[in-house]
Tab-separated table of C-alpha atoms in Angstrom:
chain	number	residue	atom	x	y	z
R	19	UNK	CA	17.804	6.229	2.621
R	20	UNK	CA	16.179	5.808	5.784
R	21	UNK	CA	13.453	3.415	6.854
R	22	UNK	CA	11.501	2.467	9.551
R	23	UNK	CA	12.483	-1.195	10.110
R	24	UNK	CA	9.909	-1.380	13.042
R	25	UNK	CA	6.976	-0.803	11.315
R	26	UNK	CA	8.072	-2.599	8.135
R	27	UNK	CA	8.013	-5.720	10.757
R	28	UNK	CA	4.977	-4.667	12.825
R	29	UNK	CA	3.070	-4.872	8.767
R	30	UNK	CA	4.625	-8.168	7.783
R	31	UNK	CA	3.415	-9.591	11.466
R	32	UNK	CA	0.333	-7.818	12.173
R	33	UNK	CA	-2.893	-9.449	10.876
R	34	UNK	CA	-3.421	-7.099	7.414
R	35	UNK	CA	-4.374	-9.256	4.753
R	36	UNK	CA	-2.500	-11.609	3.243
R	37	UNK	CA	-2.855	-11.982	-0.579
R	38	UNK	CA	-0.330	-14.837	-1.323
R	39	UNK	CA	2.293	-16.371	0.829
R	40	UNK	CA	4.618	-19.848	0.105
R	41	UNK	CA	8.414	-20.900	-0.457
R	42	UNK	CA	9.989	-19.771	-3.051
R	43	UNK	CA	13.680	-19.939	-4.045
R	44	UNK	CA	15.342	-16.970	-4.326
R	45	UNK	CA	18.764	-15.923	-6.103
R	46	UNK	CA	21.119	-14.234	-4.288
R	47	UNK	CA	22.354	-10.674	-4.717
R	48	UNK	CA	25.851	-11.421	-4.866
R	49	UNK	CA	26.138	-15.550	-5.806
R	50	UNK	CA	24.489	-17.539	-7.877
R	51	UNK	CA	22.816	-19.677	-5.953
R	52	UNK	CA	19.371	-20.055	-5.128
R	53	UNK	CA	17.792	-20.190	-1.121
R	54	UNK	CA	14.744	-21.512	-0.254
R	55	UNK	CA	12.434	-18.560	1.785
R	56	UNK	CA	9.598	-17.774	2.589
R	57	UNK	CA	7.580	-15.094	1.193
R	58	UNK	CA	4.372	-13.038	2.307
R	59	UNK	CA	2.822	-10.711	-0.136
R	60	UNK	CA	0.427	-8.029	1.073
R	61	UNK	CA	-0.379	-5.439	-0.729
R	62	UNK	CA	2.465	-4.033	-2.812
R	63	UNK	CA	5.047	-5.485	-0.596
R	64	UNK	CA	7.060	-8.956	-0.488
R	65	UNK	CA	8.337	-9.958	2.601
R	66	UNK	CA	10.446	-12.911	3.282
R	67	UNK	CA	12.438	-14.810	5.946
R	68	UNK	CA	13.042	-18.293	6.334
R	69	UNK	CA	10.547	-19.903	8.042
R	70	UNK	CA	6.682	-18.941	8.542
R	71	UNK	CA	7.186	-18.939	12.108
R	72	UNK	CA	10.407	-16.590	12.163
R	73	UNK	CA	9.889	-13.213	13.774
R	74	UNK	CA	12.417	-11.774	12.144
R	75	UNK	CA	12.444	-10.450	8.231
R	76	UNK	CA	15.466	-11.270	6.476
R	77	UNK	CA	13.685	-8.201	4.017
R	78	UNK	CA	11.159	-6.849	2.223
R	79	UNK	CA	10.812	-6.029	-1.839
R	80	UNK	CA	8.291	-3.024	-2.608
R	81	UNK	CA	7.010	-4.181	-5.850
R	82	UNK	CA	6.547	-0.722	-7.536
R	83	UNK	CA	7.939	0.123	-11.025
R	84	UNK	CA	8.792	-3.605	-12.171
R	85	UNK	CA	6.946	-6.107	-13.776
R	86	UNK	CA	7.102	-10.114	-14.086
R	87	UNK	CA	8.335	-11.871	-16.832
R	88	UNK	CA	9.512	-15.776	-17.079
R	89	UNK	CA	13.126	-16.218	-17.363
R	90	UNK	CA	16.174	-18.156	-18.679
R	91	UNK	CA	17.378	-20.329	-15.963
R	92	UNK	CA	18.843	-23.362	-14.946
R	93	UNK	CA	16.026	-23.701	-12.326
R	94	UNK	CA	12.796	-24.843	-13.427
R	95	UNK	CA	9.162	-22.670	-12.759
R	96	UNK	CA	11.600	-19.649	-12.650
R	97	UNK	CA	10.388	-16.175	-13.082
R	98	UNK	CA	11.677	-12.816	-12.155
R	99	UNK	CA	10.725	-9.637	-11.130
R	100	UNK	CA	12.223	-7.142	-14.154
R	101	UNK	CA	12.510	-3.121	-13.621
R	102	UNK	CA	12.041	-0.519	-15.500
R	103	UNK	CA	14.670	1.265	-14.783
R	104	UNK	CA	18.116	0.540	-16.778
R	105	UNK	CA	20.601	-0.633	-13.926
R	106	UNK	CA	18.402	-2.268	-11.549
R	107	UNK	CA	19.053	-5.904	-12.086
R	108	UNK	CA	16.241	-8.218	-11.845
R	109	UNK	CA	15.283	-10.457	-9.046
R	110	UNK	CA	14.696	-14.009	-9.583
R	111	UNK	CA	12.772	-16.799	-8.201
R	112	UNK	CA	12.312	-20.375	-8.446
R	113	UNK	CA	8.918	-21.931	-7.712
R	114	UNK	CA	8.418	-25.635	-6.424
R	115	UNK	CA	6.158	-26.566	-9.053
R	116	UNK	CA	4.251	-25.157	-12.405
R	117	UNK	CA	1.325	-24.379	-10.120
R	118	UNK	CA	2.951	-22.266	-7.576
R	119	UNK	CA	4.515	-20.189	-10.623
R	120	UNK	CA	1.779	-19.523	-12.106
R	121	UNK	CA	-0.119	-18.667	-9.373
R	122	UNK	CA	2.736	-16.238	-7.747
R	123	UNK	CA	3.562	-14.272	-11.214
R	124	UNK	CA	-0.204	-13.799	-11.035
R	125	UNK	CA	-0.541	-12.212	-7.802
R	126	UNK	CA	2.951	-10.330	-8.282
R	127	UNK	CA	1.268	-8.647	-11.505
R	128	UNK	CA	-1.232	-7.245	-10.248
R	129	UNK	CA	0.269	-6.159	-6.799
R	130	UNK	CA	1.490	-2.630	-7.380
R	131	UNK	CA	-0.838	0.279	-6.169
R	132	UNK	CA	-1.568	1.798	-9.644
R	133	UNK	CA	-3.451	-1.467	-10.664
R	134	UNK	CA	-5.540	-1.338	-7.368
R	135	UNK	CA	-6.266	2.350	-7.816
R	136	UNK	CA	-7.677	2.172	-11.151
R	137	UNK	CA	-9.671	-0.985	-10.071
R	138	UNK	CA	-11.461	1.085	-6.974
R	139	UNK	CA	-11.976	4.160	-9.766
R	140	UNK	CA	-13.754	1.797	-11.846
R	141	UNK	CA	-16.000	0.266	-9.193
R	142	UNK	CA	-16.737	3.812	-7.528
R	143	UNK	CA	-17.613	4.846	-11.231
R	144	UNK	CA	-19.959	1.891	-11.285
R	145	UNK	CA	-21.427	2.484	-7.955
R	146	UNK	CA	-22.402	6.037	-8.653
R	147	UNK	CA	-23.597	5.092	-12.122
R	148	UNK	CA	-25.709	1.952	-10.656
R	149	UNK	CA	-27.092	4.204	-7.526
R	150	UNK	CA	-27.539	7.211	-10.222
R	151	UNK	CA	-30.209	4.535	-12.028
R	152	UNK	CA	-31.460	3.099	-8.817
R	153	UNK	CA	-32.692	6.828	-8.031
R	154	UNK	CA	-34.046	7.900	-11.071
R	155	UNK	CA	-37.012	5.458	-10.396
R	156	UNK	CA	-38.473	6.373	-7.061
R	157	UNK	CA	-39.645	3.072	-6.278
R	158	UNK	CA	-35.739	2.418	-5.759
R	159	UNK	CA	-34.918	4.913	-3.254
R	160	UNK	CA	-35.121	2.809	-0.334
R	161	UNK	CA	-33.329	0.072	-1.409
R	162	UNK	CA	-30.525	1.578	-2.999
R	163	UNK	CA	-29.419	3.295	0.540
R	164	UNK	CA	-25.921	1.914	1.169
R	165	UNK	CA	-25.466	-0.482	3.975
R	166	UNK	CA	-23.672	2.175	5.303
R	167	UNK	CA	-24.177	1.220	9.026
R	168	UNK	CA	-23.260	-2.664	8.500
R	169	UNK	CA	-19.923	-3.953	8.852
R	170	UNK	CA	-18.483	-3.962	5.131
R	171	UNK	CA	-19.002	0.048	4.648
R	172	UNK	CA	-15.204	1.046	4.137
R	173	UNK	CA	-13.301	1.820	7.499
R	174	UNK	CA	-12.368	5.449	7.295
R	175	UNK	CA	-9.570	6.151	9.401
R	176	UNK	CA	-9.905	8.201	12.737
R	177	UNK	CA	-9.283	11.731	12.598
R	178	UNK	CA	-9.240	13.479	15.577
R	179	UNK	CA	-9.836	17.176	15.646
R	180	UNK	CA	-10.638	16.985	12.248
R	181	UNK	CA	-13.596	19.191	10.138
R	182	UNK	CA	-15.974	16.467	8.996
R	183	UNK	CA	-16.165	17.488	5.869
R	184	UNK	CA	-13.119	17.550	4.746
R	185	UNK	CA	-13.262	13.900	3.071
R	186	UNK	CA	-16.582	14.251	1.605
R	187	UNK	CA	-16.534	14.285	-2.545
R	188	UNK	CA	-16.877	18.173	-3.385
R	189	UNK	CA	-15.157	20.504	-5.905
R	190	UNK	CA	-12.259	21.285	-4.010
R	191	UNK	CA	-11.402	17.490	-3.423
R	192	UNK	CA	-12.257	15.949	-6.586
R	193	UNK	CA	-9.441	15.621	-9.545
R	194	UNK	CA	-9.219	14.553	-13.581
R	195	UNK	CA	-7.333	11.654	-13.866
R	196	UNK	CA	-4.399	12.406	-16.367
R	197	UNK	CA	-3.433	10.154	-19.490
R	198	UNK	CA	0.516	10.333	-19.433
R	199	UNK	CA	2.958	7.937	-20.974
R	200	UNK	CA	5.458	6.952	-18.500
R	201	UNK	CA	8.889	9.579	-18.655
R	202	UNK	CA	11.280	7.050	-17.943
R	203	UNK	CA	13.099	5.224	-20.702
R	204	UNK	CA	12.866	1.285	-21.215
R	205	UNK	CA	15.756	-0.917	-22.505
R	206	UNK	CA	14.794	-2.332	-25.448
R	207	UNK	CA	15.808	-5.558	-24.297
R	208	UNK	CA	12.763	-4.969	-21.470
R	209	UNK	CA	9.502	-5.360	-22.638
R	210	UNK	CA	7.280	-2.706	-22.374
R	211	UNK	CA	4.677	-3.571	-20.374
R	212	UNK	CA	1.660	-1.807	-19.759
R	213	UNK	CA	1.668	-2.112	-16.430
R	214	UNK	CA	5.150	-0.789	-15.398
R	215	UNK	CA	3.782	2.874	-14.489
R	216	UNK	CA	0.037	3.875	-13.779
R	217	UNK	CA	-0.819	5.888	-16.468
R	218	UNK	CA	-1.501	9.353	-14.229
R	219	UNK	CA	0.243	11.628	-12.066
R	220	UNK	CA	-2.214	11.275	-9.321
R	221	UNK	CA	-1.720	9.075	-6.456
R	222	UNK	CA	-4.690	9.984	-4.825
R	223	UNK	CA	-7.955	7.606	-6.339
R	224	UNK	CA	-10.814	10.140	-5.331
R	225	UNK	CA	-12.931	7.816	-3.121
R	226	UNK	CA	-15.736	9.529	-1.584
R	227	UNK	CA	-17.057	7.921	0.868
R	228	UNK	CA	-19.890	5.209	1.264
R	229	UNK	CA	-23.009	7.509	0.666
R	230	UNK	CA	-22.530	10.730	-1.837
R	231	UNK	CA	-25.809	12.802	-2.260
R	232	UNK	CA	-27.707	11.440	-5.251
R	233	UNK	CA	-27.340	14.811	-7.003
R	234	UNK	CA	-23.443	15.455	-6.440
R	235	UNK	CA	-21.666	13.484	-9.233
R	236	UNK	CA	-19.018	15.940	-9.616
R	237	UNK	CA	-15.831	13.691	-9.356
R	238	UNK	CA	-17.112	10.930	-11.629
R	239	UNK	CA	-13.790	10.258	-14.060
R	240	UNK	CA	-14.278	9.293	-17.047
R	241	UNK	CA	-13.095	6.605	-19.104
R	242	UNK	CA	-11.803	4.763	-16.366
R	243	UNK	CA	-13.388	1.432	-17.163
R	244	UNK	CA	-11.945	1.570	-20.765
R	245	UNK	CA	-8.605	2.288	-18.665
R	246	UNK	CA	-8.405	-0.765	-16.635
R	247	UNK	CA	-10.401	-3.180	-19.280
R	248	UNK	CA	-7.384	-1.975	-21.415
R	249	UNK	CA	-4.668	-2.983	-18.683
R	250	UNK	CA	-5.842	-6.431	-17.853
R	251	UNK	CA	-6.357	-7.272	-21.473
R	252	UNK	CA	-2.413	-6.226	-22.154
R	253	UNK	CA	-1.413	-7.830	-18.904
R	254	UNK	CA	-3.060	-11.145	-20.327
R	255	UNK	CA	-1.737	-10.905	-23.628
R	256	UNK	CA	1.440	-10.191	-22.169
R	257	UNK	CA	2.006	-13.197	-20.196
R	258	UNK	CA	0.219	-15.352	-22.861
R	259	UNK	CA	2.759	-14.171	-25.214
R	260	UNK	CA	5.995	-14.970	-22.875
R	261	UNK	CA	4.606	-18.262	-22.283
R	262	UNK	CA	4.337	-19.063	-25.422
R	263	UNK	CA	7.692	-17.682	-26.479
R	264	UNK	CA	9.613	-19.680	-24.041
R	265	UNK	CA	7.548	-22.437	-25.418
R	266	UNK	CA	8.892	-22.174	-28.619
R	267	UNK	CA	12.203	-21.623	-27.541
R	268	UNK	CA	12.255	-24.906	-26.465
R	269	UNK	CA	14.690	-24.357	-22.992
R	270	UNK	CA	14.626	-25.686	-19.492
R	271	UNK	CA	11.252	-27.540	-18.642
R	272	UNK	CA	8.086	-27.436	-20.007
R	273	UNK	CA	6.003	-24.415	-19.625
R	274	UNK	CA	2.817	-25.444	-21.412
R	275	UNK	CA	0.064	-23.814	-19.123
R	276	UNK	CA	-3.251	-25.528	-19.331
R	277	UNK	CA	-5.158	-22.240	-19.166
R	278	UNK	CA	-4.912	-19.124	-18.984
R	279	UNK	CA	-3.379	-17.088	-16.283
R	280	UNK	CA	-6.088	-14.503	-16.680
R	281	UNK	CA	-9.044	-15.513	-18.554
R	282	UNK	CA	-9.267	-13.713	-21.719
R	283	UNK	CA	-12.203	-14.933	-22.749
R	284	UNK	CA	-14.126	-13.038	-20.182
R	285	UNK	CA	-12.663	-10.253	-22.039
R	286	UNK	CA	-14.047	-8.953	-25.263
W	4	UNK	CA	16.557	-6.148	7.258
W	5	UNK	CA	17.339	-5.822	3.498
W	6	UNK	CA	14.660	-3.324	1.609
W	7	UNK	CA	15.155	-2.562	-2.276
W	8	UNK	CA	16.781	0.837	-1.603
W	9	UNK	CA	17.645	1.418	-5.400
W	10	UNK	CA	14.526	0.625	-6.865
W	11	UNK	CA	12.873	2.449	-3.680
W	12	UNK	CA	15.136	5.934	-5.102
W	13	UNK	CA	14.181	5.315	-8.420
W	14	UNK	CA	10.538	5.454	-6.965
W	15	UNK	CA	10.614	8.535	-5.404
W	16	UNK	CA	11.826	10.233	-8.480
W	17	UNK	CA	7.990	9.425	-10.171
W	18	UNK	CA	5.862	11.993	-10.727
W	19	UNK	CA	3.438	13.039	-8.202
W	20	UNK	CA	0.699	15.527	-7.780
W	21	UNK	CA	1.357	16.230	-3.761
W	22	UNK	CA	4.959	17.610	-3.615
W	23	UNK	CA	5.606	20.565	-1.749
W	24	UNK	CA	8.485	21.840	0.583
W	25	UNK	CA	7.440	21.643	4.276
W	26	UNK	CA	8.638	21.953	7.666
W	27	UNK	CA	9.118	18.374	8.894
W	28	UNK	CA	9.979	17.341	12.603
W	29	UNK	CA	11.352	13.861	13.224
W	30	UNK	CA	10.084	11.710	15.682
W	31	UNK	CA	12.655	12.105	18.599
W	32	UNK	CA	12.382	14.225	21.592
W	33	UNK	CA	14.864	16.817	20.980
W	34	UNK	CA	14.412	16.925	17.132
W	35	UNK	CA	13.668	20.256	15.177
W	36	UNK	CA	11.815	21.176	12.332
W	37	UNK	CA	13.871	21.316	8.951
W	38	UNK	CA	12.599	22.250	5.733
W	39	UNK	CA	12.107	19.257	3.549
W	40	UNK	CA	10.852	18.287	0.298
W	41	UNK	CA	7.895	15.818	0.891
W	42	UNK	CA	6.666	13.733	-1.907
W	43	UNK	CA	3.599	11.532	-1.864
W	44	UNK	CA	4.357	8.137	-4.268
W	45	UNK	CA	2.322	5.427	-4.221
W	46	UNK	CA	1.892	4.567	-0.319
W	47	UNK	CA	5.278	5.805	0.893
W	48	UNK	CA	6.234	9.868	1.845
W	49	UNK	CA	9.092	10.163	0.415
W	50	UNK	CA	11.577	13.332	2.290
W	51	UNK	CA	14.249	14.960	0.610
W	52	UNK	CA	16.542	17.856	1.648
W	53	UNK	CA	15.887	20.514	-0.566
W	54	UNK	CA	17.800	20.167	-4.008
W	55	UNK	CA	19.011	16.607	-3.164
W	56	UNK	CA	18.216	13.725	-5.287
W	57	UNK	CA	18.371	10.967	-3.159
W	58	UNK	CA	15.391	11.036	-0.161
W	59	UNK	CA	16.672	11.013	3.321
W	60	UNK	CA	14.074	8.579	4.234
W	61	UNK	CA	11.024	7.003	3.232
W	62	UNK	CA	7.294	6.574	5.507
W	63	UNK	CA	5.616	3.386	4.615
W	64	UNK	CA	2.153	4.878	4.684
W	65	UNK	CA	0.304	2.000	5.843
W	66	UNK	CA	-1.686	1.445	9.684
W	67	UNK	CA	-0.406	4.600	10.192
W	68	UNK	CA	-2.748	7.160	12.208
W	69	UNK	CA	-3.208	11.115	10.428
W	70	UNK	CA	-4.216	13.414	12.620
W	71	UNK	CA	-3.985	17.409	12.592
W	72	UNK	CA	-2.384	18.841	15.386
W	73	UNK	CA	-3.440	22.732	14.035
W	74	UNK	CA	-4.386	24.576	11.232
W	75	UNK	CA	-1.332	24.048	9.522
W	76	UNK	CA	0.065	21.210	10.913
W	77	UNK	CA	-0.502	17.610	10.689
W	78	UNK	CA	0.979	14.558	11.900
W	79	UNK	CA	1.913	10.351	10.784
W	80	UNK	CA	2.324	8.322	13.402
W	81	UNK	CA	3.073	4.463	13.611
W	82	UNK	CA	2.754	2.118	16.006
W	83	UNK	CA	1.328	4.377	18.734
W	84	UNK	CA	4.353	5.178	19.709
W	85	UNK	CA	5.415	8.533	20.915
W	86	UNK	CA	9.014	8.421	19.725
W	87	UNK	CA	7.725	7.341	15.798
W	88	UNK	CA	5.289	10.436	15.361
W	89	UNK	CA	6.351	12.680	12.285
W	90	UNK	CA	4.875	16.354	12.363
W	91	UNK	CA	4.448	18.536	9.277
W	92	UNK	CA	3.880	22.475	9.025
W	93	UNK	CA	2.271	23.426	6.160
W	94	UNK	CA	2.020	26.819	4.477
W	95	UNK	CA	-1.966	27.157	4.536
W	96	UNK	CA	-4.477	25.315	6.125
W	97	UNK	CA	-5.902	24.540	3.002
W	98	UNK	CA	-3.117	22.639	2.131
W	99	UNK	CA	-2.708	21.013	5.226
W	100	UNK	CA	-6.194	19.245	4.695
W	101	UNK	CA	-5.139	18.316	1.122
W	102	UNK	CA	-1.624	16.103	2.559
W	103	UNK	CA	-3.834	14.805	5.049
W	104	UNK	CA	-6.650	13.525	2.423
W	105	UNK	CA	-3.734	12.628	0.489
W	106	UNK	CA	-2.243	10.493	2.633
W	107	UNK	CA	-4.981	8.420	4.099
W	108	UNK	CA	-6.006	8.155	0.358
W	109	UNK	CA	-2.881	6.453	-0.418
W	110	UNK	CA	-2.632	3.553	1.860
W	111	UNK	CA	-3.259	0.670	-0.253
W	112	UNK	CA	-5.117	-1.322	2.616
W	113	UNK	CA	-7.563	1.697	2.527
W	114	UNK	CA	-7.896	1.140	-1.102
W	115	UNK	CA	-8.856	-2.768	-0.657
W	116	UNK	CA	-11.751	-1.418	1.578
W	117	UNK	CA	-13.427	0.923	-0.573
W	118	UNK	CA	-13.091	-1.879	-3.112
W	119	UNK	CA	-14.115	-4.476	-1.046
W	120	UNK	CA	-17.404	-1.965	-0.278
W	121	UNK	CA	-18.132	-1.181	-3.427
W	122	UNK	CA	-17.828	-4.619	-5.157
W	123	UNK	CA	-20.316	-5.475	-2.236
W	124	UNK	CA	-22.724	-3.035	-2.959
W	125	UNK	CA	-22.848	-3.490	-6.736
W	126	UNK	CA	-23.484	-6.822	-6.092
W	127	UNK	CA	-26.226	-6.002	-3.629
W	128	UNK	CA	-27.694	-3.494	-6.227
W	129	UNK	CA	-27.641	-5.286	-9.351
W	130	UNK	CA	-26.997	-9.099	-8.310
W	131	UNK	CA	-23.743	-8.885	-10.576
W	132	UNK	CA	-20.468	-8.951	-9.404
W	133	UNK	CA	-18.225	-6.306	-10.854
W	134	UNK	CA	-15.055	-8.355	-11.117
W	135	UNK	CA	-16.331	-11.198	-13.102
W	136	UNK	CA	-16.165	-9.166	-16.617
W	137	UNK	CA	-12.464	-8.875	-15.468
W	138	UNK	CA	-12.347	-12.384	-14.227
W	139	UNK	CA	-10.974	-11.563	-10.839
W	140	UNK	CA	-13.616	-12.707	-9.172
W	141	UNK	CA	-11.849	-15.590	-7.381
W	142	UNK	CA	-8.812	-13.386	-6.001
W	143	UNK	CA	-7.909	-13.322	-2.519
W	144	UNK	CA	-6.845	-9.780	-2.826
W	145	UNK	CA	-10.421	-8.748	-3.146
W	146	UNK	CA	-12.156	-10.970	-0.545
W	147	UNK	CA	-14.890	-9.821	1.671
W	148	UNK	CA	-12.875	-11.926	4.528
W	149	UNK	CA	-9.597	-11.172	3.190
W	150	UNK	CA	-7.810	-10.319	6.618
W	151	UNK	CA	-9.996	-12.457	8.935
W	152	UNK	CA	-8.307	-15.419	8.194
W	153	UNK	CA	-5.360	-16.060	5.958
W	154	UNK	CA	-5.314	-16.716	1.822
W	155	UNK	CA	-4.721	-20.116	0.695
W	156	UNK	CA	-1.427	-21.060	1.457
W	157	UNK	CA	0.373	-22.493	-1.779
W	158	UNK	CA	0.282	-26.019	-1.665
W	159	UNK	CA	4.010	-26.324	-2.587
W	160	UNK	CA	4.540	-25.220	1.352
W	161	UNK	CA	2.719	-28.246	2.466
């Protein structure tokens, strides 16, 4: 399968965001040993090479159907990245200390696109819902106009020769998010984790714009909230509950976290 | 460069919503238009010949620059370069619009800016910050300055 090793470069080096980067070890494919890299998460994709200063990749992980789970190893603060697909073998890593783990199986969680997506669904729900209030009372009007002309109204892309319409909320563009189990089969050995496929067909998260009419609500989704509330509390539990089974299992260092990865409490 | 090409297959065979058989011309002066099956997953286009289970290739959908060229054709092109612009032909121009909406949809760094705005302007509107019920208030993923400078490096690099 073809891909564009350019551009996969140009993203790892261009100045996108970076939401975690450090050393890690990393097992090899083939042997067993571990080598120290380093890796650069943005977005849904983990890049690493061996130095920050490299300019070349040594490669690139899309983190897309797999989830992270702690894992039996002679290497301490190890944790891998577990698919759900029966055959791919899991990736594992090796963190330099119980703070780094922690902190990398957090941001490798919550990485993958579905989590994001249903995220931005819940705020735009909010946002409609908060303006919907704002303009029910006239006094509000004014302020509740969206900053659309300062710099944090979303960038949308250029379009050249393009309707202006077109990305507007409306009938045509608007969908129903769909409730579906995943269709692909876990081994029972794998944990089924909530978070291995976002629960819809869509990949498109219906994003409007900055400043829908007041009276055009016709793409609000329901039940979104409930959705992601639902995620991030089995997420938590999740890890919470691996933690505390390697605990008990007494093997390789200690794993005793002093809080939680994701504050549950927060949570009701 | 190594990439995850089995999990990246096993990817492409999720379900999607934009799927549809199109006439696709590579990037290459010289290159013709052959029908393909494109699939939208996640952030990446995937391209299959028709009936074939493995993609022939795979577009990272991400600082990439949509444009329609006509009514039923659009394009995705990286790195302003001539020689890595993909065209499409679609059937209607109807659905043309659709892969295009689609597509810029998709990218996840377009995501993180809606969210970005939106977290913003909650917090503008009602003084609360929408990601604190989740607790996520603190990560760098959803930043306002996320991309001006870079995250926190993990202090195990030091």
């Amino acid at each position: 399968m073809k891909i564009d090793e350019k551009v996969v470069s140009y993203l790892e080096s261009s100045n996108s965001p970076v939401d975690k980067e450090g050393y890690l070890y990393k097992k090899g494919d083939i042997r067993p040993s571990y080598h120290k890299r380093w890796f650069v998460l943005k977005g849904n994709l983990l890049f690493y090479k061996d130095h920050p200063d490299d300019r070349d990749l040594i490669g690139v992980i899309v983190l897309e159907g797999c989830t992270v789970q702690l894992c039996e190893s002679e290497e301490q603060f190890a944790f891998s990245l577990v698919w759900s697909e029966p055959g791919l073998r899991p990736y594992k890593f090796a963190a330099e200390d119980q703070a780094s783990q922690e902190s990398w199986i957090k941001a490798l969680l919550s990485a993958n696109h579905g989590y994001l997506s249903l995220l931005v669904m819940d705020l735009e729900k909010k946002y409609k819902e908060t303006l919907a209030a704002l303009f029910s009372d006239p006094a509000n009007g004014a302020a509740a106009a969206p900053n659309v002309g300062r710099e944090l109204s979303p960038h949308l892309p250029t379009l050249t020769r393009h309707p202006a319409g077109a990305l507007a909320a409306g009938p045509s563009a608007s969908f129903i998010p769909t409730l579906q189990t995943p269709a692909v089969p876990l081994k029972s050995t794998v944990k089924r984790s909530p978070k291995l496929w976002p629960k819809r067909t869509a990949n498109v998260t219906p994003i409007s714009g900055p400043a829908p009419p007041a009276g055009d609500w016709s793409a609000v989704c329901s039940g979104t909230r409930e959705e992601f509330s639902k995620l991030h509390a089995d997420f938590g539990k999740e890890v919470k509950d691996l933690i505390a089974d390697w605990s008990r299992s007494g093997r390789a260092g200690p794993v005793a976290f002093q809080e939680n990865l994701i504050d549950l409490s927060s949570f009701e | 460069m190594r990439f995850n090409e089995k999990e990246m297959v096993h990817l492409s065979r999720q379900p999607s919503e934009m799927v549809a058989e199109l006439g696709m011309r590579g990037p290459k002066k010289g290159d013709v238009v052959k029908r393909r099956l494109v699939k939208l997953v996640v952030n990446f286009l995937f391209y299959f010949k028709t009936d074939e289970e493995e993609p022939v290739g795979a577009l990272l959908l991400e600082q990439c620059r949509v444009e329609k060229e006509d009514n039923l054709t659009f394009s995705v092109a990286f790195l302003e370069d001539a020689e890595r612009k993909y065209l499409f032909e679609c059937d209607s121009e109807e659905q043309c619009e659709k892969w295009i909406d689609s597509i810029i949809k998709a990218s996840y760094e377009f995501m993180r800016r809606n969210l970005i705005f939106y977290r913003t302007e909650i917090h503008r509107l009602t003084g609360k910050d929408p990601l604190e019920q989740y607790g996520i208030s603190d990560e760098a993923r959803f930043q306002v300055t996320n991309g001006l400078q870079h995250s926190s490096r993990d202090a195990s690099s030091m």
